[in-house]
XYZ file of C-alpha atoms in Angstrom:
357
model
C -28.384 63.177 18.273
C -25.427 65.550 18.229
C -22.988 65.344 21.088
C -22.054 68.982 20.616
C -23.676 72.162 21.839
C -22.767 73.948 18.579
C -23.261 72.744 14.995
C -20.382 70.432 14.160
C -19.227 70.309 10.513
C -17.429 67.027 11.084
C -20.569 65.327 12.387
C -22.553 66.846 9.557
C -20.088 65.371 7.069
C -20.456 61.912 8.590
C -24.254 62.088 8.474
C -24.337 63.378 4.893
C -21.988 60.605 3.772
C -24.122 58.030 5.550
C -27.133 59.267 3.625
C -25.436 58.419 0.326
C -24.986 54.743 1.078
C -27.047 52.307 -0.948
C -27.074 49.923 -3.885
C -28.714 50.306 -7.298
C -29.895 47.506 -9.548
C -31.284 47.109 -13.078
C -30.809 49.016 -16.356
C -27.694 48.825 -18.495
C -24.347 50.514 -18.676
C -25.202 51.808 -22.161
C -27.523 54.423 -20.723
C -24.792 55.477 -18.330
C -22.206 55.813 -21.072
C -24.554 58.005 -23.069
C -23.447 60.887 -20.856
C -19.866 60.689 -22.131
C -20.019 63.825 -24.285
C -19.927 66.326 -21.385
C -16.990 64.419 -19.917
C -15.010 64.797 -23.105
C -15.335 68.555 -22.836
C -14.087 68.397 -19.264
C -11.189 66.258 -20.397
C -10.157 68.815 -22.971
C -9.893 71.564 -20.390
C -8.100 69.268 -17.941
C -5.552 68.195 -20.538
C -4.954 71.785 -21.587
C -4.365 72.756 -17.981
C -1.519 70.236 -17.695
C -0.189 70.863 -21.173
C -0.904 67.238 -22.040
C 1.607 66.088 -19.429
C 1.255 62.870 -17.530
C 0.297 63.187 -13.848
C 3.844 62.308 -12.846
C 5.289 65.315 -14.614
C 2.521 67.912 -14.551
C 3.775 69.499 -11.338
C 7.463 68.891 -11.935
C 9.740 66.572 -10.005
C 10.513 67.484 -6.425
C 13.920 65.956 -5.827
C 15.864 63.194 -7.524
C 14.926 60.186 -5.434
C 12.466 57.490 -6.414
C 8.778 58.443 -6.441
C 7.261 58.583 -2.980
C 4.031 57.102 -4.306
C 4.317 53.368 -5.029
C 3.211 52.404 -8.553
C -0.357 51.183 -8.830
C -1.416 52.454 -5.412
C -3.034 55.842 -6.019
C -6.783 55.843 -5.562
C -9.539 58.327 -4.941
C -12.549 58.293 -2.657
C -15.517 58.787 -4.985
C -17.341 60.851 -2.370
C -15.117 63.688 -3.581
C -16.651 63.356 -7.059
C -20.278 62.817 -6.082
C -21.397 65.888 -8.021
C -19.862 64.557 -11.232
C -21.189 61.024 -10.707
C -24.707 62.384 -10.167
C -24.650 64.468 -13.368
C -22.413 62.479 -15.729
C -22.523 58.941 -14.375
C -19.729 56.616 -13.356
C -18.427 55.985 -16.892
C -17.346 59.542 -17.738
C -15.966 60.003 -14.219
C -13.898 56.828 -14.473
C -12.615 57.981 -17.871
C -11.370 61.216 -16.311
C -9.703 59.382 -13.426
C -7.944 57.093 -15.883
C -6.568 60.147 -17.709
C -5.382 61.669 -14.442
C -3.329 58.581 -13.596
C -5.442 56.984 -10.872
C -5.164 53.265 -10.253
C -7.951 52.608 -7.756
C -11.335 53.821 -6.559
C -13.019 53.620 -3.179
C -16.799 53.763 -3.088
C -19.096 55.674 -0.738
C -22.189 53.822 -1.874
C -22.750 52.263 -5.278
C -25.126 54.794 -6.797
C -24.164 58.253 -5.466
C -27.129 59.627 -7.384
C -25.613 58.259 -10.598
C -26.996 59.515 -13.894
C -28.805 56.290 -14.703
C -29.204 53.000 -12.797
C -26.378 50.509 -12.783
C -25.845 46.996 -11.472
C -22.870 45.919 -9.426
C -21.619 43.716 -12.265
C -21.774 46.672 -14.650
C -20.065 48.928 -12.133
C -17.245 46.441 -11.632
C -16.763 46.012 -15.386
C -16.857 49.765 -15.965
C -14.083 50.347 -13.430
C -11.946 47.583 -14.895
C -12.466 48.929 -18.432
C -10.844 52.155 -17.301
C -7.959 50.470 -15.516
C -9.357 51.220 -12.066
C -9.269 48.679 -9.263
C -12.247 48.908 -6.860
C -10.308 48.710 -3.609
C -12.883 49.367 -0.892
C -16.180 50.913 0.130
C -17.725 52.840 3.004
C -20.943 51.492 4.510
C -22.833 52.678 7.600
C -22.094 51.026 10.933
C -25.615 50.930 12.421
C -29.055 52.515 12.190
C -32.336 52.632 14.069
C -33.958 51.365 10.878
C -33.916 47.537 10.928
C -33.803 47.491 7.116
C -30.954 49.963 6.773
C -27.983 49.117 4.585
C -25.462 48.935 7.445
C -23.143 46.392 8.994
C -25.318 46.049 12.076
C -28.611 45.622 10.234
C -27.644 43.888 6.973
C -24.191 42.359 7.319
C -24.782 39.535 4.849
C -26.080 41.885 2.139
C -23.199 44.316 2.675
C -20.666 41.501 2.259
C -22.524 39.979 -0.688
C -22.332 43.282 -2.547
C -18.675 43.849 -1.688
C -17.869 40.375 -2.919
C -19.805 40.960 -6.148
C -17.636 44.024 -6.802
C -14.470 42.096 -6.064
C -13.527 44.365 -3.159
C -10.601 43.398 -0.963
C -11.665 45.839 1.776
C -15.071 46.773 3.149
C -15.425 49.308 5.927
C -17.217 52.150 7.610
C -16.588 55.856 8.059
C -18.852 55.850 11.114
C -17.190 56.375 14.480
C -17.522 53.679 17.175
C -19.958 55.840 19.175
C -22.922 53.470 18.920
C -23.050 52.864 22.674
C -21.569 56.135 23.861
C -18.127 57.537 24.690
C -17.216 55.531 27.790
C -14.539 52.866 27.967
C -17.113 50.065 28.118
C -19.097 51.621 25.262
C -16.068 51.443 23.004
C -15.304 47.912 24.122
C -18.817 46.958 22.996
C -18.279 48.673 19.662
C -14.976 46.831 19.315
C -16.855 43.549 19.770
C -19.155 44.551 16.926
C -16.183 45.348 14.731
C -14.540 42.020 15.548
C -17.747 40.293 14.446
C -17.821 42.176 11.138
C -14.123 41.559 10.664
C -14.492 37.817 11.157
C -17.353 37.699 8.657
C -15.363 39.721 6.116
C -12.256 37.614 6.583
C -14.276 34.445 5.950
C -14.950 35.862 2.484
C -11.378 36.931 1.811
C -11.880 40.612 2.646
C -10.611 43.008 5.301
C -12.999 45.047 7.429
C -11.792 48.563 8.257
C -12.792 51.707 10.131
C -12.115 55.226 8.848
C -11.480 57.876 11.492
C -12.539 61.467 11.905
C -11.017 63.624 14.636
C -13.428 62.642 17.423
C -11.876 59.182 17.688
C -8.857 60.865 19.262
C -10.900 62.408 22.077
C -11.039 60.959 25.589
C -13.403 58.573 27.351
C -16.039 60.474 29.281
C -15.696 58.193 32.308
C -11.884 58.099 32.224
C -10.380 61.240 30.652
C -6.898 59.735 30.849
C -7.831 57.210 28.164
C -7.916 58.149 24.482
C -10.805 56.480 22.684
C -8.719 55.541 19.646
C -6.382 53.588 21.910
C -9.329 51.552 23.170
C -10.303 50.729 19.598
C -6.778 49.534 18.811
C -6.479 47.509 21.990
C -9.895 45.853 21.977
C -10.108 44.882 18.306
C -8.378 41.818 16.923
C -5.571 43.022 14.622
C -6.210 40.073 12.324
C -9.874 41.024 11.932
C -10.161 44.811 12.240
C -8.075 47.193 10.163
C -7.861 50.968 10.018
C -8.049 53.482 7.235
C -6.342 56.555 8.613
C -7.791 59.760 7.277
C -4.572 61.694 7.671
C -6.216 65.113 7.616
C -8.705 64.254 10.355
C -5.942 62.618 12.387
C -4.006 65.889 12.373
C -7.182 67.748 13.260
C -7.444 65.310 16.166
C -3.877 66.145 17.118
C -4.794 69.839 17.183
C -8.013 69.336 19.142
C -7.013 66.621 21.588
C -3.357 67.112 22.524
C -4.608 68.076 25.963
C -6.913 66.161 28.243
C -10.127 67.778 29.459
C -8.319 68.938 32.622
C -5.690 70.720 30.518
C -2.810 68.310 31.105
C -0.665 67.591 28.004
C -1.454 64.504 25.956
C 0.453 64.978 22.692
C 0.455 62.359 19.962
C 1.752 62.033 16.414
C -0.614 60.366 13.900
C 2.260 58.890 11.908
C 3.528 57.048 14.984
C 0.304 55.057 15.211
C 1.010 53.719 11.736
C 4.708 53.075 12.280
C 3.949 51.047 15.421
C 1.396 48.815 13.668
C 1.745 49.269 9.890
C -0.068 46.028 9.089
C -3.252 47.461 10.593
C -3.390 50.308 8.064
C -3.924 48.930 4.560
C -5.708 52.112 3.440
C -5.192 55.847 3.871
C -7.124 58.968 2.961
C -4.766 61.579 1.558
C -6.529 64.816 2.387
C -4.768 68.150 2.865
C -5.315 71.224 5.000
C -3.865 74.662 5.491
C -2.899 75.287 9.106
C -5.241 77.793 10.751
C -5.024 77.982 14.567
C -8.014 80.348 14.604
C -10.154 77.548 13.194
C -11.537 75.242 15.950
C -10.304 72.335 13.836
C -6.840 73.776 13.331
C -6.932 73.421 9.553
C -8.883 74.566 6.521
C -9.323 71.735 4.024
C -7.571 72.198 0.668
C -6.736 70.269 -2.478
C -3.853 67.870 -1.938
C -0.616 69.795 -2.320
C -2.055 73.167 -1.339
C -1.930 72.541 2.405
C 0.618 72.087 5.167
C 0.483 68.327 5.736
C 3.861 66.934 4.716
C 2.948 64.027 2.481
C 6.495 63.554 1.263
C 7.420 62.775 4.855
C 4.310 60.780 5.759
C 4.085 58.490 2.747
C 7.853 57.944 2.626
C 7.959 56.955 6.287
C 5.360 54.245 5.685
C 6.519 52.929 2.330
C 10.165 52.733 3.398
C 9.319 50.246 6.126
C 10.677 46.840 5.251
C 8.147 44.960 3.150
C 5.679 47.845 3.004
C 6.524 49.587 -0.271
C 3.324 48.346 -1.928
C 1.415 47.149 1.115
C -0.815 50.223 1.408
C -3.350 52.099 -0.701
C -3.489 55.906 -0.832
C -6.884 57.459 -1.573
C -7.023 61.165 -2.404
C -10.047 62.946 -0.955
C -11.602 66.365 -0.419
C -14.955 66.559 1.338
C -16.174 69.593 -0.602
C -13.815 70.562 -3.433
C -14.418 73.812 -5.280
C -14.276 71.872 -8.566
C -14.029 68.140 -8.175
C -12.294 67.229 -11.455
C -9.739 69.968 -10.826
C -9.168 68.572 -7.334
C -8.694 65.053 -8.697
C -6.293 66.146 -11.439
C -4.161 68.430 -9.272
C -3.998 65.957 -6.391
C -2.763 63.178 -8.662
C -0.182 65.463 -10.260
C 1.137 66.585 -6.879
C 1.376 63.117 -5.382
C 3.062 61.701 -8.472
C 5.600 64.540 -8.363
C 6.853 63.792 -4.845
C 10.275 62.194 -4.566
C 12.059 60.610 -1.661
C 14.942 62.559 -0.203
C 18.321 61.108 -1.149
């Protein structure tokens, strides 16, 4: 089902994430919390590494302006911590995130191979007990399996579960490629998204789509048209929102700043947000080291170790009138070398950023 002649790590990431999606039921949170002892050991090493400092000071202040990161708006995509969830359970992981200064969590499925079954009510309570606001979740867009847990196959169930968790946002990390890569194919996908958005809005939630770099490629039947522009144009802004994965957007900039015929087609990811900030309630804060020899232009890193200027990006959005606290910033790394270390260092870096005076 790949559209590429060579193995594509981005597509592989999307498929592996899709495979994680699902919902667990039964058992109690007590069994989950029984795994807390290993987490305490991890906490000790994490605290020692920062000298007991709070996330805001662990990396040192960068400038004298106000913090770039709005208070209460730092989250993390739990896909980045799937290894810890599967071995320790949600409770110990949430305890670590609380210590690192996180405010929110975004789910990529509600089990993630968790060490012990857990109900949605228990999961919601566990997050709240650790001061974490469940802000959103990724669910598959469609499947050939009529019983699959996706928007297309089980919309009511997906929304029921999101509502049970108290989510304000429910979305998909699947690209709108269900019908192909033509203009009309993306218009059809946009119709689907409008349908899901209307259903979510009726329950007080926002439906959103999370991009990878392929969304910034061009329609196969009209190479002058960028697919992402079709998505923006054909979806109702009151019903369909976007979660910009900033890393993948800059990969898209690297890969698709020229049309297939070689003519220039530059774009700046930040400008999409500045033109329509209300459409972007959520962001993935993911970093990369510039590497022009890499076909993707970047090598993914922990936040703060790469070349994406988050002081500039976050400031530009939060300084818009009325938008200081209108957005949610989710740290993520698809495959961190050590996931707790990634989470701790990313929080410390983002809390350390200051606006330029």
